[in-house]
PDB file of N, CA, C and O and ligand atoms in Angstrom:
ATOM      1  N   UNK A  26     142.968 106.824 104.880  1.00 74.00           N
ATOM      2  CA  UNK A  26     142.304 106.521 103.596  1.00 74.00           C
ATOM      3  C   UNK A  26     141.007 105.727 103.811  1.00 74.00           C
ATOM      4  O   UNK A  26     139.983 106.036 103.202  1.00 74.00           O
ATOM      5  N   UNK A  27     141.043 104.870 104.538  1.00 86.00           N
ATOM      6  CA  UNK A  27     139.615 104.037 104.740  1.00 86.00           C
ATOM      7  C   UNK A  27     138.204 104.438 105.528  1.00 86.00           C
ATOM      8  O   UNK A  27     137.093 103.914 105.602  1.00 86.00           O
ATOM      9  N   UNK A  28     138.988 105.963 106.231  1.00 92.00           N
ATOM     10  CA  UNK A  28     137.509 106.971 107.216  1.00 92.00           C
ATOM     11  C   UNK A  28     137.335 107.171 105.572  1.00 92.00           C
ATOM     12  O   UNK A  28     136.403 106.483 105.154  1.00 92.00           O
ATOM     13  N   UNK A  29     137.886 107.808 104.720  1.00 93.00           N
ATOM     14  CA  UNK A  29     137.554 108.514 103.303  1.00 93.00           C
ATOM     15  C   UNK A  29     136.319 107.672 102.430  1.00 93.00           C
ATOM     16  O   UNK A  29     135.371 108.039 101.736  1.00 93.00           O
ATOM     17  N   UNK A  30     136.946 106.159 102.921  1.00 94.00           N
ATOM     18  CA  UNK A  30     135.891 105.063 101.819  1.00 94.00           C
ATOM     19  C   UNK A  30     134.797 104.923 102.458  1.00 94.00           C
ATOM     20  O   UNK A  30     133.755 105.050 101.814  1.00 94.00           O
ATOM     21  N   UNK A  31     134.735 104.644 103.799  1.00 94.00           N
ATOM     22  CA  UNK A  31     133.336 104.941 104.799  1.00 94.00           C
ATOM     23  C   UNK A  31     132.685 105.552 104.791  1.00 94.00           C
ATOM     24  O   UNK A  31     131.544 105.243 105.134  1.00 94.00           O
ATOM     25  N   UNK A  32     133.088 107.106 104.297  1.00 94.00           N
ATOM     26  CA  UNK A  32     132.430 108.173 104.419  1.00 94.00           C
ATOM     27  C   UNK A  32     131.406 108.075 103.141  1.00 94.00           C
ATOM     28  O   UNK A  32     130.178 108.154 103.129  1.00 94.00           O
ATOM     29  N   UNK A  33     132.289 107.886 102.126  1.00 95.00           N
ATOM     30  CA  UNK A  33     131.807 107.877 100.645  1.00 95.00           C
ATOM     31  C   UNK A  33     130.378 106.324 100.788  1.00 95.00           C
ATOM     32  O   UNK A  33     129.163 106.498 100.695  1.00 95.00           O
ATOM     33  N   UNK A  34     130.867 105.388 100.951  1.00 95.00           N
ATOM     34  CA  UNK A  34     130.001 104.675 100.783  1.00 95.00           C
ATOM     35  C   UNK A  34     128.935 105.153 101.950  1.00 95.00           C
ATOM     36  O   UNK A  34     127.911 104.541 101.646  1.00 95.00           O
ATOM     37  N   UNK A  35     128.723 105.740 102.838  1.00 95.00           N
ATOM     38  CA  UNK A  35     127.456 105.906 103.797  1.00 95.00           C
ATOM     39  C   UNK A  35     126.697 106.889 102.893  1.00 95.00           C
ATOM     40  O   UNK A  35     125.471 106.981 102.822  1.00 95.00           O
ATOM     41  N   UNK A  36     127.665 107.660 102.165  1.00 96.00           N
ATOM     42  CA  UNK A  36     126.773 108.871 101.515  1.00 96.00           C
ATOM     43  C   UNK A  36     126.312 108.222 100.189  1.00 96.00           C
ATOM     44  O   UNK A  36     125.095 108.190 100.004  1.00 96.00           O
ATOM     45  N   UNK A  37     126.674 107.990  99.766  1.00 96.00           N
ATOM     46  CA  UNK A  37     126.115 106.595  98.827  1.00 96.00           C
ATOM     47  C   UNK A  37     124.903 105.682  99.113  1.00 96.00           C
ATOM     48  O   UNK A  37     124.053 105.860  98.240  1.00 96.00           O
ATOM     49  N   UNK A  38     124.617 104.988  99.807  1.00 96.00           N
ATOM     50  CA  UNK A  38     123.887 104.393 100.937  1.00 96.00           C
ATOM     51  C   UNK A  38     122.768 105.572 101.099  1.00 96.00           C
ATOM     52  O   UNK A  38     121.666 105.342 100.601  1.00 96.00           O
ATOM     53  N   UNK A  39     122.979 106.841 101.772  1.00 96.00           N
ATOM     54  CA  UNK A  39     122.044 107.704 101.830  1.00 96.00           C
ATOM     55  C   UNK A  39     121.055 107.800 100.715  1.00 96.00           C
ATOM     56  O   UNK A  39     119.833 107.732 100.841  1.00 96.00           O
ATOM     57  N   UNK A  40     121.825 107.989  99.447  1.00 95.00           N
ATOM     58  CA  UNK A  40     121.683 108.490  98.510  1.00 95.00           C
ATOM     59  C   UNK A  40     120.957 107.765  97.767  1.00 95.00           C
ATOM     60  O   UNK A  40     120.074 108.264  97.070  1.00 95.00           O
ATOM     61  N   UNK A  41     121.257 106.216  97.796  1.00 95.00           N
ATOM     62  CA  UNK A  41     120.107 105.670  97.302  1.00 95.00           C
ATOM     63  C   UNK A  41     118.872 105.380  97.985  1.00 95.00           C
ATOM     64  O   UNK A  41     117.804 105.018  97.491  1.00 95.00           O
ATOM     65  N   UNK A  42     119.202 105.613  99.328  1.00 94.00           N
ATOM     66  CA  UNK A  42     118.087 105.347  99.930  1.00 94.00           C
ATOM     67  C   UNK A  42     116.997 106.239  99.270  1.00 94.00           C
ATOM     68  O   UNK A  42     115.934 105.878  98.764  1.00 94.00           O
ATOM     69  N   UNK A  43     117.642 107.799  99.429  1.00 94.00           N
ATOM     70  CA  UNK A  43     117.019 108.619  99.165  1.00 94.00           C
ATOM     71  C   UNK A  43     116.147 108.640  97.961  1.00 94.00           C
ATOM     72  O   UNK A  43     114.960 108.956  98.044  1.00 94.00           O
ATOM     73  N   UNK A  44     116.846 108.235  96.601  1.00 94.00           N
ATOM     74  CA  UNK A  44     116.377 107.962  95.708  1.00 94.00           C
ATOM     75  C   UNK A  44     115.291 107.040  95.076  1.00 94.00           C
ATOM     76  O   UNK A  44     114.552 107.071  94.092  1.00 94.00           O
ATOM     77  N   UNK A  45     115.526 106.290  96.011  1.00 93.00           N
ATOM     78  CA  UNK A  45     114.615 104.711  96.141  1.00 93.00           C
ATOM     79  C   UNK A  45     113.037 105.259  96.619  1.00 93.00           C
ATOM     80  O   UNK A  45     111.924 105.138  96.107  1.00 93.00           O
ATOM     81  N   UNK A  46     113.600 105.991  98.003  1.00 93.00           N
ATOM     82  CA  UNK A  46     111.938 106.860  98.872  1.00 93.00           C
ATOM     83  C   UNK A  46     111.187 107.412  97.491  1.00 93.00           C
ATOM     84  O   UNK A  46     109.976 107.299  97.300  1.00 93.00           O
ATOM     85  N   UNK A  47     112.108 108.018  96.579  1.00 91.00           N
ATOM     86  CA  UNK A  47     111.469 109.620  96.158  1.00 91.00           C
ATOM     87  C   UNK A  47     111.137 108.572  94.177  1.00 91.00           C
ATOM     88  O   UNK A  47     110.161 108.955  93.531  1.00 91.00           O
ATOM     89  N   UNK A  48     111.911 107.576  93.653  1.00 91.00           N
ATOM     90  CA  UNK A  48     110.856 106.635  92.987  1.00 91.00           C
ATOM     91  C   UNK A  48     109.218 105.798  93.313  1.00 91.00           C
ATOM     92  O   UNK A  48     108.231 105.588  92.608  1.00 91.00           O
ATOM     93  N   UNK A  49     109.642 105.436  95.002  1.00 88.00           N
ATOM     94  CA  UNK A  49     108.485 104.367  95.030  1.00 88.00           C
ATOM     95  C   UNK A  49     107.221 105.316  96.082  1.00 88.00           C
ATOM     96  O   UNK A  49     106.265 104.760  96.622  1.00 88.00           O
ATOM     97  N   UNK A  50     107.461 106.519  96.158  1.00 80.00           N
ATOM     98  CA  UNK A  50     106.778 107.582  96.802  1.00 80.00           C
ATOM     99  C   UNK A  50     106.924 107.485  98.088  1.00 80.00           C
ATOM    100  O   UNK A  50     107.530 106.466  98.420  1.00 80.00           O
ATOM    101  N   UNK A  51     106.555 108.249  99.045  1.00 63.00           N
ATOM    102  CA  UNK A  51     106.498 108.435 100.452  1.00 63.00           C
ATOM    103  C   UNK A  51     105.525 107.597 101.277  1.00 63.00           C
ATOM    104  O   UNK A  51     104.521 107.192 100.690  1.00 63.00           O
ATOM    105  N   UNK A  52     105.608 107.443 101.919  1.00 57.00           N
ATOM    106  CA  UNK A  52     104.794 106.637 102.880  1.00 57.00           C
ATOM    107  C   UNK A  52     103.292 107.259 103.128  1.00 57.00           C
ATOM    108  O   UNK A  52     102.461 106.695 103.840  1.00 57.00           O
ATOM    109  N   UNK A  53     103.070 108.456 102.466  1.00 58.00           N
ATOM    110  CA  UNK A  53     101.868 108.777 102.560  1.00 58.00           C
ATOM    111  C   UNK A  53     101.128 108.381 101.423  1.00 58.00           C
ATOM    112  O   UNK A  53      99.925 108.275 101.658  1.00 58.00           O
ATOM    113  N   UNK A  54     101.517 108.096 100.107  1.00 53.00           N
ATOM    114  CA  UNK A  54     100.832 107.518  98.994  1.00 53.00           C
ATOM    115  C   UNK A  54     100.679 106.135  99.328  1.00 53.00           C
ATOM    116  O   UNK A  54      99.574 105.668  99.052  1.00 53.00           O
ATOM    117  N   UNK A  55     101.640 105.243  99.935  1.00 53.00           N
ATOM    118  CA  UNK A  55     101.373 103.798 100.513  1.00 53.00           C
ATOM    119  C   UNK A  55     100.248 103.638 101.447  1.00 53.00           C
ATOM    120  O   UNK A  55      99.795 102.514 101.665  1.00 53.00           O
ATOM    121  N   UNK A  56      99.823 104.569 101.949  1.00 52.00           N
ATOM    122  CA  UNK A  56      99.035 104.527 103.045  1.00 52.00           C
ATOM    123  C   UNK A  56      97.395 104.755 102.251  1.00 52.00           C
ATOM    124  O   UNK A  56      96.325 104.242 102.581  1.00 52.00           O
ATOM    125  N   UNK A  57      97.627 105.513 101.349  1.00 49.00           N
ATOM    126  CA  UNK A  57      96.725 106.236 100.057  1.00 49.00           C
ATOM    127  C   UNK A  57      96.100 104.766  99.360  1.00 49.00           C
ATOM    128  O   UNK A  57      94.899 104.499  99.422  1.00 49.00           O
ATOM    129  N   UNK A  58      96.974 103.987  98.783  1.00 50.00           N
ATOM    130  CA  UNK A  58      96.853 102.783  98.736  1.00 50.00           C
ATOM    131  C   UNK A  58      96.081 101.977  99.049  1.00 50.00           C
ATOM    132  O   UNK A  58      95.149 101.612  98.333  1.00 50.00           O
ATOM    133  N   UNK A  59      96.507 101.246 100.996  1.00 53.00           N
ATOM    134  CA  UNK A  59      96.322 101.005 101.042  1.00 53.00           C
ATOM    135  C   UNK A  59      94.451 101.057 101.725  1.00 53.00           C
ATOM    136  O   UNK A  59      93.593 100.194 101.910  1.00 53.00           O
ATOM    137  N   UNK A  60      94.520 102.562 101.917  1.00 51.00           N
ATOM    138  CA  UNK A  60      93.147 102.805 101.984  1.00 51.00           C
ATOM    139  C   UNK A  60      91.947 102.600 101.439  1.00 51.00           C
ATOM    140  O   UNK A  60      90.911 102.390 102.070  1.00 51.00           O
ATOM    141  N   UNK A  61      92.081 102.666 100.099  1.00 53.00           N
ATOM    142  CA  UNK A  61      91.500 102.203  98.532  1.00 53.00           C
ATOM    143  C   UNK A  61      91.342 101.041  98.172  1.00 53.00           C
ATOM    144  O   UNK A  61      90.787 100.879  97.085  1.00 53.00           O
ATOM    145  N   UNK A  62      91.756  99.883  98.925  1.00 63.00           N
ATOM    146  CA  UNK A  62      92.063  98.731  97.751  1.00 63.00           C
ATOM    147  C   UNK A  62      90.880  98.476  97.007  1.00 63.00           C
ATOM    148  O   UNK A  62      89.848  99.147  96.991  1.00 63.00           O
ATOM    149  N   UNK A  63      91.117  97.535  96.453  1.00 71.00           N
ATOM    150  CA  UNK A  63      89.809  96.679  95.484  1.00 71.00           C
ATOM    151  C   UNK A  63      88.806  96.001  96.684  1.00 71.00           C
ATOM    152  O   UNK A  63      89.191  95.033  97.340  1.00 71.00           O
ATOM    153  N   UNK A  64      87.445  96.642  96.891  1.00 84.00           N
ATOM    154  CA  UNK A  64      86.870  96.248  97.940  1.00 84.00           C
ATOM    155  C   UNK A  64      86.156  94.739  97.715  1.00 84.00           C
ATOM    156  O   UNK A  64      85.059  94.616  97.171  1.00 84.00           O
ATOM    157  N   UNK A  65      87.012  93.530  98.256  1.00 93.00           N
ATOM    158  CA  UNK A  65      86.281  92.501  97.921  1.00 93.00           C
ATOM    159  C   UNK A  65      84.817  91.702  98.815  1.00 93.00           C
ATOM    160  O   UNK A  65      84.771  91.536 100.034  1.00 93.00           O
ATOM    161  N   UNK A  66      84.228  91.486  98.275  1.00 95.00           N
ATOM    162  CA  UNK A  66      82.636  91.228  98.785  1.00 95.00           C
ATOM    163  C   UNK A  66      82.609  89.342  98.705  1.00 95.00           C
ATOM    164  O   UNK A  66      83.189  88.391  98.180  1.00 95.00           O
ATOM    165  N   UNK A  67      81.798  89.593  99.382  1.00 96.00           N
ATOM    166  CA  UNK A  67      81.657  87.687  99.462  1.00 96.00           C
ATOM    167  C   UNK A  67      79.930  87.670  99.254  1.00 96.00           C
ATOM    168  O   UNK A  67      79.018  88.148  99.927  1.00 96.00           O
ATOM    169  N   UNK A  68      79.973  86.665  97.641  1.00 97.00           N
ATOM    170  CA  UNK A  68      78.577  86.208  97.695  1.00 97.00           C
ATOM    171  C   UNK A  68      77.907  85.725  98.927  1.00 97.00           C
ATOM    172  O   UNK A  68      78.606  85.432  99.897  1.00 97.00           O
ATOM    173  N   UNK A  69      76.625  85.616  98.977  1.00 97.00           N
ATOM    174  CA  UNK A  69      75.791  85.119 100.534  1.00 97.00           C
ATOM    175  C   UNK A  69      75.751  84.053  99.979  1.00 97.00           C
ATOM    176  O   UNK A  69      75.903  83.158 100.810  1.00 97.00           O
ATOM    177  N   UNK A  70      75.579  83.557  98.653  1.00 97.00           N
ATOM    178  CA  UNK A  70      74.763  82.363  97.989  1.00 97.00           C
ATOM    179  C   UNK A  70      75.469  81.726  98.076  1.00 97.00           C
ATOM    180  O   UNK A  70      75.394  80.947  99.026  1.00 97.00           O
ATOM    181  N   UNK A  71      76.459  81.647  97.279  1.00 98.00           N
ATOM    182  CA  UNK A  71      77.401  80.900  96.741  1.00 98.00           C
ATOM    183  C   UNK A  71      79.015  80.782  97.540  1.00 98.00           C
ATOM    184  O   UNK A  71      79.747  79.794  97.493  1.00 98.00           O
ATOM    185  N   UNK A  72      79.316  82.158  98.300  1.00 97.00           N
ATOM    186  CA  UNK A  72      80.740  81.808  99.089  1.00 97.00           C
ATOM    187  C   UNK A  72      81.462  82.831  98.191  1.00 97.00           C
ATOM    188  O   UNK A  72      82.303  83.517  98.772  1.00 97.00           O
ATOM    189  N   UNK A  73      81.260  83.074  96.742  1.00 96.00           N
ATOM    190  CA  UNK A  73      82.664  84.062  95.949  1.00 96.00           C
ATOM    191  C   UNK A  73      82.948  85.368  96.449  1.00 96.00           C
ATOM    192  O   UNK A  73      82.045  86.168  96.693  1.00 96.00           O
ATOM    193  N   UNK A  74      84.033  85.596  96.596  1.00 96.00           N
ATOM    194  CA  UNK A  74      84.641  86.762  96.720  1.00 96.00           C
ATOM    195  C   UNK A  74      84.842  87.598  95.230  1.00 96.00           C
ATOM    196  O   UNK A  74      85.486  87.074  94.321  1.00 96.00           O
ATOM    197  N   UNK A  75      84.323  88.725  95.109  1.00 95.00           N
ATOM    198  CA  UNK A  75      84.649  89.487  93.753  1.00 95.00           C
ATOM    199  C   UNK A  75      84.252  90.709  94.621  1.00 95.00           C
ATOM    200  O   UNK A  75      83.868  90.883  95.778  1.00 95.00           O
ATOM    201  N   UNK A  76      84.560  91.595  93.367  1.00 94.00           N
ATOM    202  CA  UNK A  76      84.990  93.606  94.063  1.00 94.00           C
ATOM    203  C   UNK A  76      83.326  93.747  93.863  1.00 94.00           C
ATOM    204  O   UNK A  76      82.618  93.312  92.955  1.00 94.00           O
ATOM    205  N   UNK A  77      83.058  94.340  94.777  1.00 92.00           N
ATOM    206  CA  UNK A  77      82.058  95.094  95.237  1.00 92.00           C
ATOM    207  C   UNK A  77      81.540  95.845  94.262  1.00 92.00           C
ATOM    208  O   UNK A  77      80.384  96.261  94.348  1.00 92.00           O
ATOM    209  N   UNK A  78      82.121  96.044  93.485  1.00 91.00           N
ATOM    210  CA  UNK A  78      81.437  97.071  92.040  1.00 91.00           C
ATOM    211  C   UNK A  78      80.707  96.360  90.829  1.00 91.00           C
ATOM    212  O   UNK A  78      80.035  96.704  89.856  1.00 91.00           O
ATOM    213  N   UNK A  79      81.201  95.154  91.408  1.00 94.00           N
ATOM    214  CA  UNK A  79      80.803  93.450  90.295  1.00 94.00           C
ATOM    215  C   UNK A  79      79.866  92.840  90.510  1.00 94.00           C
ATOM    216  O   UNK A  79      79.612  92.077  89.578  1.00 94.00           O
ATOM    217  N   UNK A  80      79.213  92.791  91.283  1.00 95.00           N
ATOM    218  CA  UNK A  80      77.907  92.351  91.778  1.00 95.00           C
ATOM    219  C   UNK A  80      76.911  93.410  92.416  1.00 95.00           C
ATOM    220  O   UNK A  80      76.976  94.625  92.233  1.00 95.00           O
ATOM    221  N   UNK A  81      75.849  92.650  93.304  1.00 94.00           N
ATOM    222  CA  UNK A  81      74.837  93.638  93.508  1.00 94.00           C
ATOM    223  C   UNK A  81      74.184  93.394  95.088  1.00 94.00           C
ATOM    224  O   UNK A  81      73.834  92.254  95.392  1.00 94.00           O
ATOM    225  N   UNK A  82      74.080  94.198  95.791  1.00 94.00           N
ATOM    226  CA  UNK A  82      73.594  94.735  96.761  1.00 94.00           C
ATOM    227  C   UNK A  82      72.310  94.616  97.206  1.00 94.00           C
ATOM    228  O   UNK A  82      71.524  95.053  96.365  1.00 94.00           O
ATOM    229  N   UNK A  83      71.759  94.182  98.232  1.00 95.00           N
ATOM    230  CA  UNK A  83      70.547  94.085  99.157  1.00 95.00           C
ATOM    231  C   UNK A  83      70.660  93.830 100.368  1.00 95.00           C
ATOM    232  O   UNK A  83      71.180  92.908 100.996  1.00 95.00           O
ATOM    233  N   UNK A  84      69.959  95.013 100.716  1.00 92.00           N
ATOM    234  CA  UNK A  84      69.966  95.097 102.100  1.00 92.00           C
ATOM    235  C   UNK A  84      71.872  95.177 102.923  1.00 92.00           C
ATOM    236  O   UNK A  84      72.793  95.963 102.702  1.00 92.00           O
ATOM    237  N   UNK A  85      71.781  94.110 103.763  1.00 92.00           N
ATOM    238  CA  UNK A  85      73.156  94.036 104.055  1.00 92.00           C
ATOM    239  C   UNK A  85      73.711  92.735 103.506  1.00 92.00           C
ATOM    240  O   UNK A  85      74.710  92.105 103.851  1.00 92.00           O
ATOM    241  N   UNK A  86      72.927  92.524 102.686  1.00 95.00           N
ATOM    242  CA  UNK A  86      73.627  90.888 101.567  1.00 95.00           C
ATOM    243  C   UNK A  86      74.338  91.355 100.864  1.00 95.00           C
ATOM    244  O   UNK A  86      74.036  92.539 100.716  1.00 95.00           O
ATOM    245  N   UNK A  87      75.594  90.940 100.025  1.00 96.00           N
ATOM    246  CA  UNK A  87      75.758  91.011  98.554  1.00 96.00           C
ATOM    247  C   UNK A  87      76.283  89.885  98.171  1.00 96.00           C
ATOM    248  O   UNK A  87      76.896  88.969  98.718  1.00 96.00           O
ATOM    249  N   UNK A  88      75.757  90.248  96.651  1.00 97.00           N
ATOM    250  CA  UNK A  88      75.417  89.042  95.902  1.00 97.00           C
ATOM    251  C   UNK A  88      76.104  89.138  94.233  1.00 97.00           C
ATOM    252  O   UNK A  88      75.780  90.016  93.434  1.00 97.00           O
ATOM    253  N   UNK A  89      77.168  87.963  93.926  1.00 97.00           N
ATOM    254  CA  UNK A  89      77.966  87.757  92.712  1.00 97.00           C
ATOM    255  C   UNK A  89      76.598  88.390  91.425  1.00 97.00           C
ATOM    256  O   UNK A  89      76.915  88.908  90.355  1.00 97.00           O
ATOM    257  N   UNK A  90      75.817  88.279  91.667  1.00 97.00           N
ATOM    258  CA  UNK A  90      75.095  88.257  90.448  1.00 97.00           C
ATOM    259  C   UNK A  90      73.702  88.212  90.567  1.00 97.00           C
ATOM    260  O   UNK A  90      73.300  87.680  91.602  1.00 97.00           O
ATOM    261  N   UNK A  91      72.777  88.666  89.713  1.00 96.00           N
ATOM    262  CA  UNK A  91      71.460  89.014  90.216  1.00 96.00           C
ATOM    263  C   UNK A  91      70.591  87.770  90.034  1.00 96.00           C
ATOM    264  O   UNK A  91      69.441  87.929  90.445  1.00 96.00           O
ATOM    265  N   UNK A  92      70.890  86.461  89.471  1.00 97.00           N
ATOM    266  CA  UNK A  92      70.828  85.038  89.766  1.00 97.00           C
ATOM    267  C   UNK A  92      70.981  84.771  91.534  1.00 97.00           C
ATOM    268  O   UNK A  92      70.151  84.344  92.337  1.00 97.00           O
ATOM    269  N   UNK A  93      72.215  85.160  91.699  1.00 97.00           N
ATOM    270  CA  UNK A  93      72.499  84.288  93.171  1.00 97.00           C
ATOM    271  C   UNK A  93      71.274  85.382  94.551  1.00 97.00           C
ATOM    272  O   UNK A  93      70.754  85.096  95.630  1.00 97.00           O
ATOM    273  N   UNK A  94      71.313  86.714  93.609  1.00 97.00           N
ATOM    274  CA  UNK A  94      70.238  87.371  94.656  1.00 97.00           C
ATOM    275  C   UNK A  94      68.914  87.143  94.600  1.00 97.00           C
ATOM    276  O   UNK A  94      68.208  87.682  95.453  1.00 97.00           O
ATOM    277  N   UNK A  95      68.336  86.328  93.619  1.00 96.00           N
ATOM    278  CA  UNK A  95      67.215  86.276  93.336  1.00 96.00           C
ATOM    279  C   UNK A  95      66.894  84.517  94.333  1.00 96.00           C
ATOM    280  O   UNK A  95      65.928  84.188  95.021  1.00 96.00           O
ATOM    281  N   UNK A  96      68.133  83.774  93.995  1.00 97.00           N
ATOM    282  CA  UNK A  96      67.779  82.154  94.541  1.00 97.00           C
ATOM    283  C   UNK A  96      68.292  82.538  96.370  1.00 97.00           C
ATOM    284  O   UNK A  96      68.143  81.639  97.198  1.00 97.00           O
ATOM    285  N   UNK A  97      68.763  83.656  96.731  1.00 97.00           N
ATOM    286  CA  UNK A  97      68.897  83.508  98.073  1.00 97.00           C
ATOM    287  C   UNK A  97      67.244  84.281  98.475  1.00 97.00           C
ATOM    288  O   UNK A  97      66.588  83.744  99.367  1.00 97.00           O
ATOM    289  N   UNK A  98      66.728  85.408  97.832  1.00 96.00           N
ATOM    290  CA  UNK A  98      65.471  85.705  98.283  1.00 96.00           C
ATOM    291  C   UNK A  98      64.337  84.348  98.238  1.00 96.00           C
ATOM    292  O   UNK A  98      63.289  84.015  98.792  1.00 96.00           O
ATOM    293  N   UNK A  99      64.827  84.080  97.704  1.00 96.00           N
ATOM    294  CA  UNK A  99      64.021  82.634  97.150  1.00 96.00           C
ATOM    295  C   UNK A  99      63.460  81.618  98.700  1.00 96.00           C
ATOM    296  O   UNK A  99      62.463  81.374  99.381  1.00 96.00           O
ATOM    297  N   UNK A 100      64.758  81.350  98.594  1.00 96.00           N
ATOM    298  CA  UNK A 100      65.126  80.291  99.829  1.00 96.00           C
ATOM    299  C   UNK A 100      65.484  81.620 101.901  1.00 96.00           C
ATOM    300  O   UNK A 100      65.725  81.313 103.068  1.00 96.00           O
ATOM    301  N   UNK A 101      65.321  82.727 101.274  1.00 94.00           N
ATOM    302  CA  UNK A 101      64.763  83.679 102.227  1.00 94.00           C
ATOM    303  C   UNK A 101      64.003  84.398 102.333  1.00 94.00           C
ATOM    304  O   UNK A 101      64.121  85.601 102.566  1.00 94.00           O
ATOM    305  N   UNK A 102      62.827  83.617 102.136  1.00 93.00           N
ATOM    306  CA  UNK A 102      61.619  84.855 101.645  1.00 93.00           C
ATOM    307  C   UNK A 102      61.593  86.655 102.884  1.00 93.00           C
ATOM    308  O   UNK A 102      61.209  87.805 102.670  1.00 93.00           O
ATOM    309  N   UNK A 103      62.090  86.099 103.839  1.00 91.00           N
ATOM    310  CA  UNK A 103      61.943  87.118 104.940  1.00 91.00           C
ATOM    311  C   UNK A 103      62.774  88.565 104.674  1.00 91.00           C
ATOM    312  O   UNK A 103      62.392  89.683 105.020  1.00 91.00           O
ATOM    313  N   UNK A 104      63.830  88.273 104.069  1.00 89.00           N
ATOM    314  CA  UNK A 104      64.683  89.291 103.758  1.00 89.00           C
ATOM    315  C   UNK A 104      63.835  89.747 102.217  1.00 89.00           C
ATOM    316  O   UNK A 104      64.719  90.360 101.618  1.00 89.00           O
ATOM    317  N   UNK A 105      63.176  89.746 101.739  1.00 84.00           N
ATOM    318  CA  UNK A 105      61.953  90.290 100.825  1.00 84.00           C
ATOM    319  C   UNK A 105      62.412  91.999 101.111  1.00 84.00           C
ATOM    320  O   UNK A 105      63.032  92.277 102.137  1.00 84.00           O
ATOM    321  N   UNK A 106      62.215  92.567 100.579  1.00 77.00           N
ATOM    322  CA  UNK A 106      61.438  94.251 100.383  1.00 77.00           C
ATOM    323  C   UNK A 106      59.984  94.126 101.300  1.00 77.00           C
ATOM    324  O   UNK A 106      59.220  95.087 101.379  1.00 77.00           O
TER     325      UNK A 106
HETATM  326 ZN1   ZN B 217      77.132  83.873  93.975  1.00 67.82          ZN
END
């Protein structure tokens, strides 16, 4: 009787495993994930970290805001256009 309960609970065990994989997706959407994240950027000026889509770009600077890009050209005239 107790190979019978072993058996049952491993297939059980399987089963949610199985179920668990096929809710939280496969390891290829995790990977999908983590490929994508929210790309975070670090002001030059100031030190903040915010997503890359939130601020603005020069050269190989980026910058929280077109304030902090304007007072780092400022105080870097060399990195100019
Ligand atoms: Zn800033």
């Amino acid at each position: 009787m107790m190979i019978i309960r072993l058996i049952i609970l491993v297939a059980l065990v399987g089963l949610l495993i199985f179920a668990y994989r096929k809710l939280t997706g496969s390891g290829q959407s995790e990977n999908k994930q983590a490929n994508n994240p929210a790309a975070m950027k670090k002001c030059d000026q100031c030190g903040i970290h915010l997503p890359q889509e939130e601020g603005c770009k020069h050269k190989d600077h980026f910058f929280c805001s077109n304030e902090h890009m304007q007072a780092y050209l400022d105080q870097h005239p060399d990195e100019r256009d």
